[in-house]
Amino acid sequence: MDTTATVREQILDHAITLMMLHGYNGFSYRDLSELVGVKTSSIHYYFPSKEDLALEAVNEYSNQIFGLLRAVDASLPADVKLARYTKMFGRTLGDGNQICLCGMLAADIGSLPDNIRAAVQAFFKTNESWLAKVLAQGLKERTLVVNGKPESAARALFAAYQGSGLASRLFQTKTRLEEIEALWKVSK
Amino acid sequence: MDTTATVREQILDHAITLMMLHGYNGFSYRDLSELVGVKTSSIHYYFPSKEDLALEAVNEYSNQIFGLLRAVDASLPADVKLARYTKMFGRTLGDGNQICLCGMLAADIGSLPDNIRAAVQAFFKTNESWLAKVLAQGLKERTLVVNGKPESAARALFAAYQGSGLASRLFQTKTRLEEIEALWKVSK
DNA sequence: GTCTATACCGGGATAGAC
DNA sequence: GTCTATCCCGGTATAGAC
């Protein structure tokens, strides 16, 4: 296994983390430069503008998450899939000081160009349609409680995850994430 | 009726709007200076530091929202109260380019001092406990569907509102807010 | 209370040597 | 590809006149 990360990859990874911590307007090329150990001008070599960097960060982040979604075994019952999703979302919160990159950029969207908006929208839509399928399955299996249409409920559910990410960090507790999942479980 | 706003009030109001649009790191004293029509040094006279300004903005915003919550007639059925809340939350989104100030500052919390964090936490808690009471009432009346304890469900519900605020702006549609409310209504 | 002037730092970005 | 050097702007903040 090759553990060598190129400079470009390091920049992208640190950019993702920094934005999850402080948002688009809350990190600088200088911060990155210190983390990666190259000068800011070298970062401009790979990513001419900060917006270029942010766009590629969203794409890289999205691909990582989409890979995790695909890795969820299709044959599992819906309530178990939802539990996996909750766990995955919890992992993106890291030590409790970061939130989902695309949730963060949705907050910063007023400062961002259209191509980044489109990329963030795509992230939302993919998550929502994955969740919609799980809810539809849970409805059929009777393993999940779904009030209304799966597509509409999935959008509300994803919003709840994003909002809970905010609250989890604000209050420094992950219990708020688990409360989301509980709402859709069939009461015992 | 006195329509005269003091300079101090104007600064605070514009600061609230600017932060709802662009976040704490996305607006400047210069922006404010142009909107209010005074020099940046005059703003420092009222609010020595940017953090002072943000803290007072949160308190002012919170008081406005809390006033609206108190104004909801206690004798209404729970589902109607929830509809009022949805409408109120929708109004805070304005023309569709802003989100709840405290949702925004929750995203920016990694750049903010403890006193602001505490103020944002207080905003969350007040909204959550207001919603918890409504859910408890709806449970008794059988006008709302509540899965689990009202307190826990209320935290999830408020998270869903915050997340839907993000999504509403991202996709430039308010239908996502209404989808939240629909989930808690008793199916017809 | 509001202004002018200014300090001082940090921001993104570019030119050009190596 | 990475560096040094530099540009130019914008950021918060302060001193002091009026």
mmCIF file of C-alpha atoms (C1' of nucleotides) in Angstrom:
data_model
loop_
_atom_site.group_PDB
_atom_site.id
_atom_site.type_symbol
_atom_site.label_atom_id
_atom_site.label_comp_id
_atom_site.label_asym_id
_atom_site.label_seq_id
_atom_site.Cartn_x
_atom_site.Cartn_y
_atom_site.Cartn_z
ATOM 1 C CA MET A 1 0.000 0.000 0.000
ATOM 2 C CA ASP A 2 1.250 3.435 -0.926
ATOM 3 C CA THR A 3 0.957 5.833 1.958
ATOM 4 C CA THR A 4 2.592 8.710 0.076
ATOM 5 C CA ALA A 5 0.287 11.633 -0.442
ATOM 6 C CA THR A 6 1.160 14.143 -3.113
ATOM 7 C CA VAL A 7 1.407 17.798 -2.184
ATOM 8 C CA ARG A 8 -1.757 18.393 -4.130
ATOM 9 C CA GLU A 9 -3.616 15.737 -2.148
ATOM 10 C CA GLN A 10 -2.326 17.128 1.133
ATOM 11 C CA ILE A 11 -3.507 20.607 0.223
ATOM 12 C CA LEU A 12 -6.936 19.316 -0.695
ATOM 13 C CA ASP A 13 -7.291 17.239 2.467
ATOM 14 C CA HIS A 14 -6.269 20.086 4.736
ATOM 15 C CA ALA A 15 -8.503 22.487 2.855
ATOM 16 C CA ILE A 16 -11.447 20.172 3.466
ATOM 17 C CA THR A 17 -10.701 19.956 7.171
ATOM 18 C CA LEU A 18 -10.132 23.689 7.555
ATOM 19 C CA MET A 19 -13.406 24.499 5.856
ATOM 20 C CA MET A 20 -15.256 21.967 8.003
ATOM 21 C CA LEU A 21 -13.837 23.765 11.030
ATOM 22 C CA HIS A 22 -14.080 27.431 10.053
ATOM 23 C CA GLY A 23 -15.936 27.778 6.767
ATOM 24 C CA TYR A 24 -14.891 29.235 3.436
ATOM 25 C CA ASN A 25 -14.244 32.723 4.768
ATOM 26 C CA GLY A 26 -12.535 31.397 7.884
ATOM 27 C CA PHE A 27 -9.356 29.880 6.489
ATOM 28 C CA SER A 28 -6.495 31.221 4.389
ATOM 29 C CA TYR A 29 -3.772 30.094 2.034
ATOM 30 C CA ARG A 30 -1.389 30.931 4.834
ATOM 31 C CA ASP A 31 -3.086 28.446 7.178
ATOM 32 C CA LEU A 32 -2.775 25.788 4.502
ATOM 33 C CA SER A 33 0.801 26.726 3.814
ATOM 34 C CA GLU A 34 1.774 26.089 7.425
ATOM 35 C CA LEU A 35 -0.072 22.776 7.592
ATOM 36 C CA VAL A 36 1.350 21.393 4.357
ATOM 37 C CA GLY A 37 4.804 22.912 4.613
ATOM 38 C CA VAL A 38 4.905 24.732 1.294
ATOM 39 C CA LYS A 39 4.636 28.427 0.486
ATOM 40 C CA THR A 40 1.335 29.984 -0.472
ATOM 41 C CA SER A 41 2.587 30.567 -3.999
ATOM 42 C CA SER A 42 2.940 26.808 -4.401
ATOM 43 C CA ILE A 43 -0.680 26.374 -3.438
ATOM 44 C CA HIS A 44 -1.631 28.862 -6.133
ATOM 45 C CA TYR A 45 0.286 26.670 -8.567
ATOM 46 C CA TYR A 46 -2.163 23.803 -7.940
ATOM 47 C CA PHE A 47 -5.252 25.881 -7.274
ATOM 48 C CA PRO A 48 -5.072 29.257 -8.998
ATOM 49 C CA SER A 49 -7.873 30.802 -6.969
ATOM 50 C CA LYS A 50 -9.471 30.045 -3.632
ATOM 51 C CA GLU A 51 -12.728 29.281 -5.411
ATOM 52 C CA ASP A 52 -10.991 26.673 -7.567
ATOM 53 C CA LEU A 53 -9.718 25.077 -4.397
ATOM 54 C CA ALA A 54 -13.123 25.083 -2.749
ATOM 55 C CA LEU A 55 -14.782 23.529 -5.788
ATOM 56 C CA GLU A 56 -12.285 20.706 -5.952
ATOM 57 C CA ALA A 57 -12.607 20.207 -2.210
ATOM 58 C CA VAL A 58 -16.360 19.738 -2.543
ATOM 59 C CA ASN A 59 -15.901 17.241 -5.358
ATOM 60 C CA GLU A 60 -13.292 15.254 -3.471
ATOM 61 C CA TYR A 61 -15.386 15.267 -0.300
ATOM 62 C CA SER A 62 -18.513 14.234 -2.205
ATOM 63 C CA ASN A 63 -16.743 11.333 -3.852
ATOM 64 C CA GLN A 64 -15.502 10.102 -0.486
ATOM 65 C CA ILE A 65 -18.982 10.183 1.016
ATOM 66 C CA PHE A 66 -20.647 8.681 -2.062
ATOM 67 C CA GLY A 67 -18.163 5.824 -1.831
ATOM 68 C CA LEU A 68 -19.239 5.181 1.747
ATOM 69 C CA LEU A 69 -22.890 5.176 0.719
ATOM 70 C CA ARG A 70 -22.225 2.668 -2.051
ATOM 71 C CA ALA A 71 -20.383 0.481 0.452
ATOM 72 C CA VAL A 72 -23.532 -0.013 2.528
ATOM 73 C CA ASP A 73 -24.714 -3.547 1.831
ATOM 74 C CA ALA A 74 -27.902 -3.389 -0.228
ATOM 75 C CA SER A 75 -29.335 -6.493 1.409
ATOM 76 C CA LEU A 76 -29.489 -4.971 4.898
ATOM 77 C CA PRO A 77 -32.829 -4.045 6.468
ATOM 78 C CA ALA A 78 -33.681 -0.339 6.230
ATOM 79 C CA ASP A 79 -33.375 0.445 9.923
ATOM 80 C CA VAL A 80 -29.858 -0.974 9.921
ATOM 81 C CA LYS A 81 -28.951 1.100 6.861
ATOM 82 C CA LEU A 82 -30.183 4.193 8.649
ATOM 83 C CA ALA A 83 -28.060 3.320 11.661
ATOM 84 C CA ARG A 84 -25.042 3.029 9.348
ATOM 85 C CA TYR A 85 -25.831 6.440 7.906
ATOM 86 C CA THR A 86 -26.036 7.966 11.366
ATOM 87 C CA LYS A 87 -22.692 6.456 12.264
ATOM 88 C CA MET A 88 -21.149 7.769 9.071
ATOM 89 C CA PHE A 89 -22.526 11.236 9.645
ATOM 90 C CA GLY A 90 -21.195 11.126 13.181
ATOM 91 C CA ARG A 91 -17.735 10.257 11.913
ATOM 92 C CA THR A 92 -17.706 13.328 9.682
ATOM 93 C CA LEU A 93 -18.050 15.413 12.845
ATOM 94 C CA GLY A 94 -14.600 14.207 13.873
ATOM 95 C CA ASP A 95 -13.591 15.256 17.372
ATOM 96 C CA GLY A 96 -16.705 17.410 17.620
ATOM 97 C CA ASN A 97 -15.371 20.651 16.191
ATOM 98 C CA GLN A 98 -16.233 20.182 12.554
ATOM 99 C CA ILE A 99 -19.402 19.780 10.544
ATOM 100 C CA CYS A 100 -20.221 18.337 7.123
ATOM 101 C CA LEU A 101 -18.334 20.306 4.472
ATOM 102 C CA CYS A 102 -21.439 20.752 2.366
ATOM 103 C CA GLY A 103 -23.528 21.841 5.326
ATOM 104 C CA MET A 104 -20.856 24.444 6.027
ATOM 105 C CA LEU A 105 -20.717 25.619 2.431
ATOM 106 C CA ALA A 106 -24.503 25.791 2.331
ATOM 107 C CA ALA A 107 -24.171 28.318 5.153
ATOM 108 C CA ASP A 108 -21.477 30.196 3.199
ATOM 109 C CA ILE A 109 -23.349 29.982 -0.105
ATOM 110 C CA GLY A 110 -23.927 33.735 -0.173
ATOM 111 C CA SER A 111 -20.196 34.225 -0.741
ATOM 112 C CA LEU A 112 -19.729 31.503 -3.345
ATOM 113 C CA PRO A 113 -20.008 31.280 -7.155
ATOM 114 C CA ASP A 114 -22.569 29.240 -9.026
ATOM 115 C CA ASN A 115 -20.377 26.255 -9.833
ATOM 116 C CA ILE A 116 -19.805 25.621 -6.137
ATOM 117 C CA ARG A 117 -23.488 26.071 -5.413
ATOM 118 C CA ALA A 118 -24.247 23.426 -8.040
ATOM 119 C CA ALA A 119 -21.723 21.022 -6.514
ATOM 120 C CA VAL A 120 -23.203 21.469 -3.047
ATOM 121 C CA GLN A 121 -26.704 20.988 -4.433
ATOM 122 C CA ALA A 122 -25.560 17.734 -6.043
ATOM 123 C CA PHE A 123 -24.243 16.530 -2.676
ATOM 124 C CA PHE A 124 -27.580 17.285 -1.042
ATOM 125 C CA LYS A 125 -29.565 15.579 -3.787
ATOM 126 C CA THR A 126 -27.495 12.412 -3.732
ATOM 127 C CA ASN A 127 -27.819 12.055 0.016
ATOM 128 C CA GLU A 128 -31.526 12.795 -0.122
ATOM 129 C CA SER A 129 -32.240 10.229 -2.808
ATOM 130 C CA TRP A 130 -30.172 7.605 -0.995
ATOM 131 C CA LEU A 131 -32.220 8.271 2.124
ATOM 132 C CA ALA A 132 -35.462 8.221 0.135
ATOM 133 C CA LYS A 133 -34.701 4.712 -1.048
ATOM 134 C CA VAL A 134 -33.988 3.597 2.493
ATOM 135 C CA LEU A 135 -37.230 5.115 3.751
ATOM 136 C CA ALA A 136 -39.209 3.461 0.960
ATOM 137 C CA GLN A 137 -37.645 0.139 1.854
ATOM 138 C CA GLY A 138 -38.380 0.677 5.539
ATOM 139 C CA LEU A 139 -41.994 1.457 4.724
ATOM 140 C CA LYS A 140 -42.394 -1.814 2.849
ATOM 141 C CA GLU A 141 -40.552 -3.834 5.494
ATOM 142 C CA ARG A 142 -42.292 -2.010 8.329
ATOM 143 C CA THR A 143 -38.901 -1.415 9.977
ATOM 144 C CA LEU A 144 -39.189 2.400 9.764
ATOM 145 C CA VAL A 145 -41.921 4.921 10.476
ATOM 146 C CA VAL A 146 -42.500 7.165 7.463
ATOM 147 C CA ASN A 147 -45.080 9.906 7.530
ATOM 148 C CA GLY A 148 -45.762 11.144 4.015
ATOM 149 C CA LYS A 149 -43.928 10.446 0.760
ATOM 150 C CA PRO A 150 -40.419 8.978 1.050
ATOM 151 C CA GLU A 151 -38.865 11.697 -1.125
ATOM 152 C CA SER A 152 -40.312 14.493 0.925
ATOM 153 C CA ALA A 153 -39.549 12.734 4.199
ATOM 154 C CA ALA A 154 -35.971 12.113 3.043
ATOM 155 C CA ARG A 155 -35.400 15.819 2.441
ATOM 156 C CA ALA A 156 -36.669 16.567 5.927
ATOM 157 C CA LEU A 157 -34.524 13.790 7.362
ATOM 158 C CA PHE A 158 -31.367 15.010 5.665
ATOM 159 C CA ALA A 159 -32.101 18.522 6.896
ATOM 160 C CA ALA A 160 -32.415 17.113 10.391
ATOM 161 C CA TYR A 161 -28.991 15.478 10.074
ATOM 162 C CA GLN A 162 -27.436 18.728 8.917
ATOM 163 C CA GLY A 163 -29.108 20.702 11.664
ATOM 164 C CA SER A 164 -28.069 18.154 14.235
ATOM 165 C CA GLY A 165 -24.500 18.440 13.051
ATOM 166 C CA LEU A 166 -24.666 22.141 13.856
ATOM 167 C CA ALA A 167 -26.213 21.486 17.260
ATOM 168 C CA SER A 168 -23.839 18.647 18.113
ATOM 169 C CA ARG A 169 -20.881 20.927 17.659
ATOM 170 C CA LEU A 170 -22.570 23.875 19.348
ATOM 171 C CA PHE A 171 -23.298 21.844 22.482
ATOM 172 C CA GLN A 172 -20.306 19.531 22.181
ATOM 173 C CA THR A 173 -22.352 16.354 22.365
ATOM 174 C CA LYS A 174 -23.142 13.681 19.824
ATOM 175 C CA THR A 175 -26.351 12.533 21.468
ATOM 176 C CA ARG A 176 -28.243 14.957 19.254
ATOM 177 C CA LEU A 177 -27.395 12.947 16.184
ATOM 178 C CA GLU A 178 -28.774 9.777 17.668
ATOM 179 C CA GLU A 179 -32.025 11.516 18.483
ATOM 180 C CA ILE A 180 -32.639 11.960 14.770
ATOM 181 C CA GLU A 181 -32.449 8.295 14.015
ATOM 182 C CA ALA A 182 -34.682 7.451 16.961
ATOM 183 C CA LEU A 183 -37.554 9.388 15.458
ATOM 184 C CA TRP A 184 -37.827 7.083 12.471
ATOM 185 C CA LYS A 185 -37.508 3.829 14.307
ATOM 186 C CA VAL A 186 -40.585 1.774 14.970
ATOM 187 C CA SER A 187 -41.416 2.262 18.657
ATOM 188 C CA LYS A 188 -40.873 -0.819 20.715
ATOM 189 C CA MET B 1 -45.423 56.151 16.205
ATOM 190 C CA ASP B 2 -41.757 56.984 16.194
ATOM 191 C CA THR B 3 -40.061 55.698 13.062
ATOM 192 C CA THR B 4 -36.708 57.224 13.992
ATOM 193 C CA ALA B 5 -34.000 54.662 14.452
ATOM 194 C CA THR B 6 -30.855 55.647 16.292
ATOM 195 C CA VAL B 7 -27.522 55.105 14.602
ATOM 196 C CA ARG B 8 -26.836 52.379 17.089
ATOM 197 C CA GLU B 9 -30.064 50.590 16.173
ATOM 198 C CA GLN B 10 -29.349 50.920 12.478
ATOM 199 C CA ILE B 11 -25.910 49.409 12.915
ATOM 200 C CA LEU B 12 -27.309 46.502 14.874
ATOM 201 C CA ASP B 13 -30.102 45.838 12.378
ATOM 202 C CA HIS B 14 -27.773 45.895 9.393
ATOM 203 C CA ALA B 15 -25.252 43.753 11.214
ATOM 204 C CA ILE B 16 -27.951 41.162 11.819
ATOM 205 C CA THR B 17 -28.945 41.144 8.157
ATOM 206 C CA LEU B 18 -25.380 41.022 6.890
ATOM 207 C CA MET B 19 -24.547 38.084 9.116
ATOM 208 C CA MET B 20 -27.698 36.259 8.042
ATOM 209 C CA LEU B 21 -26.518 36.721 4.460
ATOM 210 C CA HIS B 22 -22.778 36.103 4.702
ATOM 211 C CA GLY B 23 -21.876 34.928 8.176
ATOM 212 C CA TYR B 24 -19.570 36.389 10.798
ATOM 213 C CA ASN B 25 -16.446 36.195 8.659
ATOM 214 C CA GLY B 26 -18.255 37.421 5.569
ATOM 215 C CA PHE B 27 -19.051 41.007 6.452
ATOM 216 C CA SER B 28 -16.976 43.987 7.502
ATOM 217 C CA TYR B 29 -17.195 47.280 9.310
ATOM 218 C CA ARG B 30 -16.807 48.866 5.904
ATOM 219 C CA ASP B 31 -19.937 47.146 4.609
ATOM 220 C CA LEU B 32 -21.827 48.423 7.630
ATOM 221 C CA SER B 33 -20.356 51.864 7.241
ATOM 222 C CA GLU B 34 -21.731 52.161 3.704
ATOM 223 C CA LEU B 35 -25.177 50.871 4.672
ATOM 224 C CA VAL B 36 -25.599 53.117 7.688
ATOM 225 C CA GLY B 37 -23.809 56.139 6.299
ATOM 226 C CA VAL B 38 -21.270 56.664 9.058
ATOM 227 C CA LYS B 39 -17.544 55.983 9.115
ATOM 228 C CA THR B 40 -16.162 52.739 10.509
ATOM 229 C CA SER B 41 -14.639 54.595 13.427
ATOM 230 C CA SER B 42 -18.135 55.625 14.492
ATOM 231 C CA ILE B 43 -19.184 51.997 14.550
ATOM 232 C CA HIS B 44 -16.262 51.238 16.846
ATOM 233 C CA TYR B 45 -17.603 53.944 19.127
ATOM 234 C CA TYR B 46 -20.783 51.905 19.701
ATOM 235 C CA PHE B 47 -19.255 48.445 19.392
ATOM 236 C CA PRO B 48 -15.558 48.446 20.298
ATOM 237 C CA SER B 49 -14.854 45.071 18.702
ATOM 238 C CA LYS B 50 -16.545 42.958 16.073
ATOM 239 C CA GLU B 51 -17.217 40.304 18.678
ATOM 240 C CA ASP B 52 -19.026 42.843 20.843
ATOM 241 C CA LEU B 53 -21.183 43.666 17.856
ATOM 242 C CA ALA B 54 -21.940 40.028 17.102
ATOM 243 C CA LEU B 55 -22.897 39.314 20.706
ATOM 244 C CA GLU B 56 -25.325 42.207 20.839
ATOM 245 C CA ALA B 57 -26.713 41.184 17.466
ATOM 246 C CA VAL B 58 -27.486 37.710 18.784
ATOM 247 C CA ASN B 59 -29.179 39.129 21.857
ATOM 248 C CA GLU B 60 -31.270 41.571 19.850
ATOM 249 C CA TYR B 61 -32.235 38.897 17.335
ATOM 250 C CA SER B 62 -33.110 36.431 20.086
ATOM 251 C CA ASN B 63 -35.326 38.945 21.831
ATOM 252 C CA GLN B 64 -37.183 39.631 18.602
ATOM 253 C CA ILE B 65 -37.831 35.942 17.979
ATOM 254 C CA PHE B 66 -38.727 35.225 21.598
ATOM 255 C CA GLY B 67 -41.278 38.008 21.383
ATOM 256 C CA LEU B 68 -42.866 36.325 18.376
ATOM 257 C CA LEU B 69 -43.024 33.022 20.225
ATOM 258 C CA ARG B 70 -44.710 34.637 23.198
ATOM 259 C CA ALA B 71 -47.209 36.234 20.837
ATOM 260 C CA VAL B 72 -48.533 32.852 19.720
ATOM 261 C CA ASP B 73 -51.890 32.419 21.390
ATOM 262 C CA ALA B 74 -51.596 29.724 24.070
ATOM 263 C CA SER B 75 -55.147 28.519 23.488
ATOM 264 C CA LEU B 76 -54.513 27.398 19.890
ATOM 265 C CA PRO B 77 -54.336 23.711 19.001
ATOM 266 C CA ALA B 78 -50.807 22.338 18.664
ATOM 267 C CA ASP B 79 -50.881 21.770 14.914
ATOM 268 C CA VAL B 80 -51.872 25.381 14.373
ATOM 269 C CA LYS B 81 -49.070 26.548 16.646
ATOM 270 C CA LEU B 82 -46.630 24.506 14.608
ATOM 271 C CA ALA B 83 -47.941 26.090 11.418
ATOM 272 C CA ARG B 84 -47.350 29.507 12.961
ATOM 273 C CA TYR B 85 -43.814 28.515 13.832
ATOM 274 C CA THR B 86 -43.154 27.360 10.271
ATOM 275 C CA LYS B 87 -44.479 30.638 8.938
ATOM 276 C CA MET B 88 -42.298 32.587 11.346
ATOM 277 C CA PHE B 89 -39.232 30.599 10.405
ATOM 278 C CA GLY B 90 -40.019 31.169 6.742
ATOM 279 C CA ARG B 91 -40.190 34.905 7.329
ATOM 280 C CA THR B 92 -36.686 34.916 8.809
ATOM 281 C CA LEU B 93 -35.462 33.599 5.456
ATOM 282 C CA GLY B 94 -36.512 36.902 3.912
ATOM 283 C CA ASP B 95 -36.214 36.994 0.135
ATOM 284 C CA GLY B 96 -34.525 33.601 0.195
ATOM 285 C CA ASN B 97 -30.907 34.653 0.573
ATOM 286 C CA GLN B 98 -30.597 34.648 4.316
ATOM 287 C CA ILE B 99 -30.852 32.073 7.067
ATOM 288 C CA CYS B 100 -31.539 32.217 10.796
ATOM 289 C CA LEU B 101 -28.800 34.275 12.465
ATOM 290 C CA CYS B 102 -28.210 31.631 15.113
ATOM 291 C CA GLY B 103 -28.072 28.832 12.564
ATOM 292 C CA MET B 104 -25.446 30.842 10.738
ATOM 293 C CA LEU B 105 -23.447 31.542 13.878
ATOM 294 C CA ALA B 106 -23.670 27.878 14.825
ATOM 295 C CA ALA B 107 -21.857 27.226 11.554
ATOM 296 C CA ASP B 108 -19.297 29.924 12.399
ATOM 297 C CA ILE B 109 -18.929 28.834 16.018
ATOM 298 C CA GLY B 110 -15.345 27.694 15.424
ATOM 299 C CA SER B 111 -14.340 31.346 14.996
ATOM 300 C CA LEU B 112 -16.311 32.755 17.903
ATOM 301 C CA PRO B 113 -15.662 33.311 21.623
ATOM 302 C CA ASP B 114 -17.461 31.552 24.440
ATOM 303 C CA ASN B 115 -19.913 34.298 25.296
ATOM 304 C CA ILE B 116 -21.346 34.189 21.788
ATOM 305 C CA ARG B 117 -21.486 30.419 21.880
ATOM 306 C CA ALA B 118 -23.483 30.640 25.098
ATOM 307 C CA ALA B 119 -25.906 33.138 23.552
ATOM 308 C CA VAL B 120 -26.448 30.926 20.520
ATOM 309 C CA GLN B 121 -26.959 27.917 22.762
ATOM 310 C CA ALA B 122 -29.594 29.850 24.683
ATOM 311 C CA PHE B 123 -31.404 30.613 21.424
ATOM 312 C CA PHE B 124 -31.423 26.948 20.495
ATOM 313 C CA LYS B 125 -32.635 25.858 23.929
ATOM 314 C CA THR B 126 -35.482 28.347 24.031
ATOM 315 C CA ASN B 127 -36.749 27.315 20.622
ATOM 316 C CA GLU B 128 -36.409 23.654 21.489
ATOM 317 C CA SER B 129 -38.306 23.923 24.720
ATOM 318 C CA TRP B 130 -41.058 25.961 23.055
ATOM 319 C CA LEU B 131 -41.380 23.234 20.433
ATOM 320 C CA ALA B 132 -41.300 20.518 23.098
ATOM 321 C CA LYS B 133 -44.324 22.062 24.764
ATOM 322 C CA VAL B 134 -46.163 22.195 21.460
ATOM 323 C CA LEU B 135 -45.345 18.566 20.736
ATOM 324 C CA ALA B 136 -46.487 17.493 24.182
ATOM 325 C CA GLN B 137 -49.742 19.348 23.650
ATOM 326 C CA GLY B 138 -50.162 17.781 20.210
ATOM 327 C CA LEU B 139 -49.625 14.352 21.675
ATOM 328 C CA LYS B 140 -52.376 14.872 24.233
ATOM 329 C CA GLU B 141 -54.760 16.408 21.712
ATOM 330 C CA ARG B 142 -53.860 13.864 19.032
ATOM 331 C CA THR B 143 -53.299 16.696 16.562
ATOM 332 C CA LEU B 144 -49.596 15.863 16.036
ATOM 333 C CA VAL B 145 -47.626 12.675 15.501
ATOM 334 C CA VAL B 146 -44.809 12.380 18.037
ATOM 335 C CA ASN B 147 -42.457 9.430 18.026
ATOM 336 C CA GLY B 148 -40.484 9.322 21.267
ATOM 337 C CA LYS B 149 -40.194 11.869 24.062
ATOM 338 C CA PRO B 150 -41.327 15.426 23.262
ATOM 339 C CA GLU B 151 -38.017 16.946 24.411
ATOM 340 C CA SER B 152 -35.953 14.690 22.218
ATOM 341 C CA ALA B 153 -38.343 15.020 19.281
ATOM 342 C CA ALA B 154 -38.283 18.810 19.659
ATOM 343 C CA ARG B 155 -34.496 18.915 19.339
ATOM 344 C CA ALA B 156 -34.728 16.844 16.183
ATOM 345 C CA LEU B 157 -37.515 19.056 14.874
ATOM 346 C CA PHE B 158 -35.606 22.270 15.491
ATOM 347 C CA ALA B 159 -32.575 20.742 13.783
ATOM 348 C CA ALA B 160 -34.795 19.944 10.822
ATOM 349 C CA TYR B 161 -35.932 23.575 10.657
ATOM 350 C CA GLN B 162 -32.349 24.813 10.724
ATOM 351 C CA GLY B 163 -31.262 22.314 8.095
ATOM 352 C CA SER B 164 -34.230 23.200 5.929
ATOM 353 C CA GLY B 165 -33.287 26.841 6.163
ATOM 354 C CA LEU B 166 -29.919 25.946 4.672
ATOM 355 C CA ALA B 167 -31.517 23.840 1.937
ATOM 356 C CA SER B 168 -34.200 26.407 1.154
ATOM 357 C CA ARG B 169 -31.579 28.998 0.413
ATOM 358 C CA LEU B 170 -29.311 26.554 -1.400
ATOM 359 C CA PHE B 171 -32.096 25.528 -3.780
ATOM 360 C CA GLN B 172 -33.925 28.844 -3.724
ATOM 361 C CA THR B 173 -37.252 27.329 -2.764
ATOM 362 C CA LYS B 174 -39.324 27.529 0.385
ATOM 363 C CA THR B 175 -41.161 24.267 -0.174
ATOM 364 C CA ARG B 176 -38.514 22.500 1.867
ATOM 365 C CA LEU B 177 -39.638 24.284 4.989
ATOM 366 C CA GLU B 178 -43.193 23.139 4.565
ATOM 367 C CA GLU B 179 -42.067 19.548 4.195
ATOM 368 C CA ILE B 180 -40.832 19.654 7.758
ATOM 369 C CA GLU B 181 -44.151 20.571 9.207
ATOM 370 C CA ALA B 182 -45.930 17.946 7.097
ATOM 371 C CA LEU B 183 -44.022 15.159 8.819
ATOM 372 C CA TRP B 184 -45.566 15.883 12.177
ATOM 373 C CA LYS B 185 -49.099 16.339 11.035
ATOM 374 C CA VAL B 186 -51.566 13.552 11.557
ATOM 375 C CA SER B 187 -52.060 11.938 8.162
ATOM 376 C CA LYS B 188 -55.448 12.579 6.694
ATOM 377 C "C1'" DG C 1 -20.833 61.461 18.590
ATOM 378 C "C1'" DT C 2 -18.573 61.795 14.269
ATOM 379 C "C1'" DC C 3 -14.871 62.722 11.686
ATOM 380 C "C1'" DT C 4 -9.793 62.302 9.393
ATOM 381 C "C1'" DA C 5 -5.828 60.019 9.438
ATOM 382 C "C1'" DT C 6 -3.253 56.296 10.144
ATOM 383 C "C1'" DA C 7 -1.352 52.034 12.033
ATOM 384 C "C1'" DC C 8 -0.728 47.397 11.282
ATOM 385 C "C1'" DC C 9 -1.731 43.062 9.916
ATOM 386 C "C1'" DG C 10 -3.497 39.557 6.902
ATOM 387 C "C1'" DG C 11 -5.818 38.467 2.659
ATOM 388 C "C1'" DG C 12 -5.440 36.547 -2.311
ATOM 389 C "C1'" DA C 13 -2.719 36.766 -6.164
ATOM 390 C "C1'" DT C 14 1.348 37.310 -9.589
ATOM 391 C "C1'" DA C 15 6.206 37.702 -11.613
ATOM 392 C "C1'" DG C 16 10.156 35.658 -12.246
ATOM 393 C "C1'" DA C 17 14.471 33.217 -10.489
ATOM 394 C "C1'" DC C 18 15.959 28.621 -9.687
ATOM 395 C "C1'" DG D 1 7.332 22.480 -8.895
ATOM 396 C "C1'" DT D 2 8.905 25.490 -5.372
ATOM 397 C "C1'" DC D 3 10.789 29.448 -3.973
ATOM 398 C "C1'" DT D 4 11.497 34.849 -2.881
ATOM 399 C "C1'" DA D 5 9.735 39.057 -3.383
ATOM 400 C "C1'" DT D 6 6.245 42.013 -4.029
ATOM 401 C "C1'" DC D 7 1.647 44.075 -5.056
ATOM 402 C "C1'" DC D 8 -2.508 45.887 -3.699
ATOM 403 C "C1'" DC D 9 -6.372 45.616 -1.307
ATOM 404 C "C1'" DG D 10 -9.243 45.070 2.641
ATOM 405 C "C1'" DG D 11 -9.583 43.992 7.492
ATOM 406 C "C1'" DT D 12 -10.009 45.613 12.528
ATOM 407 C "C1'" DA D 13 -8.701 48.953 15.458
ATOM 408 C "C1'" DT D 14 -6.914 53.444 17.630
ATOM 409 C "C1'" DA D 15 -5.546 58.463 18.315
ATOM 410 C "C1'" DG D 16 -6.966 62.749 18.392
ATOM 411 C "C1'" DA D 17 -9.270 66.956 16.225
ATOM 412 C "C1'" DC D 18 -13.739 68.972 16.001
#
